[in-house]
XYZ file of C-alpha atoms in Angstrom:
206
model
C -4.156 8.200 -7.882
C -7.503 9.532 -8.976
C -10.694 9.212 -6.978
C -11.756 6.063 -8.852
C -8.476 4.315 -8.072
C -8.453 5.527 -4.459
C -11.949 5.213 -2.954
C -12.434 6.892 0.389
C -12.666 5.121 3.731
C -13.410 7.273 6.756
C -14.126 6.728 10.453
C -13.082 3.072 10.320
C -15.373 2.209 7.412
C -14.517 -0.394 4.790
C -15.234 0.393 1.151
C -15.491 -2.631 -1.177
C -15.779 -2.565 -4.963
C -16.004 -5.452 -7.408
C -15.608 -5.080 -11.164
C -15.874 -7.881 -13.726
C -13.144 -7.588 -16.363
C -13.707 -10.396 -18.837
C -12.227 -13.587 -17.375
C -10.759 -11.648 -14.439
C -12.484 -10.043 -11.471
C -11.062 -6.939 -9.799
C -11.687 -6.594 -6.087
C -10.759 -3.264 -4.503
C -10.874 -2.637 -0.755
C -10.258 0.714 0.941
C -9.912 0.885 4.698
C -8.050 2.707 7.411
C -4.593 1.143 7.515
C -3.953 -1.317 10.315
C -1.494 -4.060 11.169
C -2.220 -7.223 9.200
C -4.823 -5.655 6.896
C -3.364 -7.016 3.642
C -2.892 -10.472 5.200
C -6.476 -10.576 6.464
C -7.865 -9.750 3.028
C -5.599 -12.324 1.369
C -6.741 -14.894 3.917
C -10.422 -14.343 3.131
C -9.758 -14.770 -0.577
C -7.757 -17.932 0.152
C -10.414 -19.657 2.250
C -12.958 -18.844 -0.456
C -10.676 -20.660 -2.892
C -10.169 -17.629 -5.135
C -7.189 -17.648 -7.486
C -5.318 -14.356 -7.017
C -3.143 -13.713 -10.072
C -2.202 -10.142 -9.253
C -2.380 -7.709 -6.373
C -1.283 -4.216 -5.474
C -1.401 -2.374 -2.172
C -0.774 1.270 -1.388
C -1.189 3.446 1.690
C -1.728 7.154 1.226
C -0.702 10.064 3.419
C -4.250 9.990 4.838
C -3.504 6.475 6.197
C -6.123 4.952 3.915
C -4.927 1.662 2.475
C -6.202 0.603 -0.939
C -5.724 -3.077 -1.761
C -6.525 -4.378 -5.236
C -6.708 -8.053 -6.161
C -7.068 -9.516 -9.642
C -8.813 -12.850 -9.430
C -8.982 -15.392 -12.245
C -12.290 -17.093 -12.970
C -11.753 -20.845 -12.932
C -13.604 -22.014 -14.972
C -13.913 -18.799 -17.036
C -17.723 -18.716 -16.893
C -17.847 -19.086 -13.106
C -18.420 -16.307 -10.614
C -17.853 -16.269 -6.841
C -20.599 -15.267 -4.449
C -19.275 -11.750 -3.941
C -21.882 -10.941 -1.289
C -20.550 -13.802 0.825
C -16.941 -12.765 0.174
C -17.710 -9.202 1.263
C -19.640 -10.435 4.311
C -16.699 -12.585 5.431
C -14.240 -9.803 4.680
C -16.055 -7.354 6.903
C -16.424 -10.011 9.609
C -12.692 -10.749 9.544
C -11.799 -7.067 9.771
C -14.144 -6.728 12.757
C -12.391 -9.661 14.416
C -15.465 -11.916 14.292
C -13.896 -14.650 12.107
C -10.678 -16.597 12.683
C -8.875 -16.576 9.324
C -6.395 -19.287 10.300
C -9.119 -21.698 11.424
C -11.178 -21.227 8.251
C -8.126 -21.526 6.038
C -6.788 -24.575 7.864
C -10.097 -26.374 7.369
C -10.028 -25.647 3.640
C -6.408 -26.714 3.220
C -6.991 -29.964 5.127
C -9.834 -30.752 2.747
C -7.646 -30.007 -0.263
C -4.785 -32.148 1.068
C -7.099 -35.134 1.343
C -7.830 -34.823 -2.375
C -4.195 -34.239 -3.426
C -1.092 -36.362 -3.611
C 1.971 -34.762 -2.076
C 5.295 -34.374 -3.824
C 8.468 -35.755 -2.241
C 10.605 -32.979 -3.685
C 11.159 -29.759 -1.781
C 9.805 -26.591 -3.407
C 12.224 -24.126 -4.957
C 12.038 -20.868 -3.071
C 13.962 -17.640 -3.440
C 13.732 -14.810 -0.924
C 15.505 -11.505 -1.531
C 15.604 -8.765 1.101
C 17.132 -5.398 0.254
C 17.357 -1.923 1.745
C 18.733 -0.495 -1.501
C 15.621 -0.701 -3.697
C 13.699 2.074 -1.939
C 14.567 5.234 -0.060
C 12.165 4.630 2.826
C 11.238 0.932 2.880
C 12.775 -2.532 2.805
C 11.999 -4.582 -0.298
C 11.103 -8.242 0.110
C 10.857 -10.302 -3.080
C 9.704 -13.903 -2.978
C 9.646 -16.358 -5.867
C 7.878 -19.608 -5.092
C 5.779 -22.338 -6.727
C 2.124 -21.377 -6.995
C 0.119 -23.047 -4.231
C -2.973 -22.367 -2.112
C -2.686 -19.430 0.294
C 0.880 -18.407 -0.685
C -0.018 -14.719 -0.559
C -1.689 -15.086 2.826
C 1.182 -17.087 4.305
C 3.726 -14.474 3.243
C 1.769 -11.392 4.273
C 0.752 -13.028 7.563
C 4.395 -13.827 8.336
C 5.408 -10.240 7.615
C 2.703 -8.905 9.911
C 3.689 -11.421 12.582
C 7.193 -9.951 12.561
C 5.739 -6.515 13.248
C 6.391 -5.265 9.715
C 4.008 -2.842 8.046
C 3.292 -3.579 4.373
C 3.401 -0.142 2.743
C 2.923 -1.442 -0.792
C 2.883 -4.753 -2.609
C 2.903 -6.074 -6.145
C 1.902 -9.680 -6.731
C 1.991 -11.676 -9.948
C 1.501 -15.281 -11.036
C 3.774 -16.355 -13.884
C 2.765 -19.807 -15.028
C 3.294 -22.100 -12.042
C 5.367 -19.537 -10.139
C 4.378 -16.583 -7.999
C 6.488 -13.459 -7.689
C 5.437 -11.392 -4.699
C 7.180 -8.112 -3.904
C 6.469 -6.299 -0.652
C 7.775 -2.936 0.513
C 7.750 -2.951 4.301
C 8.739 -0.783 7.235
C 9.717 -1.582 10.804
C 8.791 1.040 13.394
C 8.345 3.549 10.565
C 11.694 2.911 8.870
C 13.715 0.279 7.077
C 14.314 -3.093 8.650
C 17.814 -3.270 10.088
C 20.117 -5.401 7.949
C 21.027 -7.577 10.929
C 17.403 -8.790 10.915
C 17.306 -9.709 7.222
C 18.388 -13.319 7.784
C 15.641 -13.831 10.361
C 13.108 -12.393 7.919
C 14.226 -14.738 5.154
C 14.010 -17.697 7.519
C 10.508 -16.726 8.645
C 9.218 -16.464 5.079
C 10.830 -19.760 4.137
C 9.224 -21.418 7.150
C 5.832 -19.913 6.305
C 5.844 -21.554 2.881
C 7.312 -24.925 3.864
C 5.435 -25.578 7.117
């Protein structure tokens, strides 16, 4: 990637960029890679109520992770308070804010305003060691809902998996999230694939 696409982050710093692209906002974060980084960022966006319609994550040989999120403006003429988003993002990465507590409070408020469906969501989880030479591919198709991206990435981190790259898309009322992960620097052993699928299923149906 060029220098615009891969901003630098050195000595533990966090580099944040925001670009308005019509009815979509692009948020780009560069930081030293660490366990749970992608999940923490996704969690901040979730408890701010931002609608992530696309995301991509890469980690370079310099161990700098660049995470990009495309965020829809709903309504189109609205704009989040990006200073507050960045403030909370930095606080979360410092360990000063509990993502789960903030997110739980927001989701409880949303549930009080929503009726629940009696039907179980349709979920598909595919895990494969054949799609990449060095990583395990995890593809999840699920109904769009609050904090889906955070729930999935948090579950992956909780299993000790390192998200090396990710591509996220919202297609109508469905999300398709693809993660390329490693376990202890290599592919996840196939005997653990069933446990991974169960963990992701549980994360979305809890």
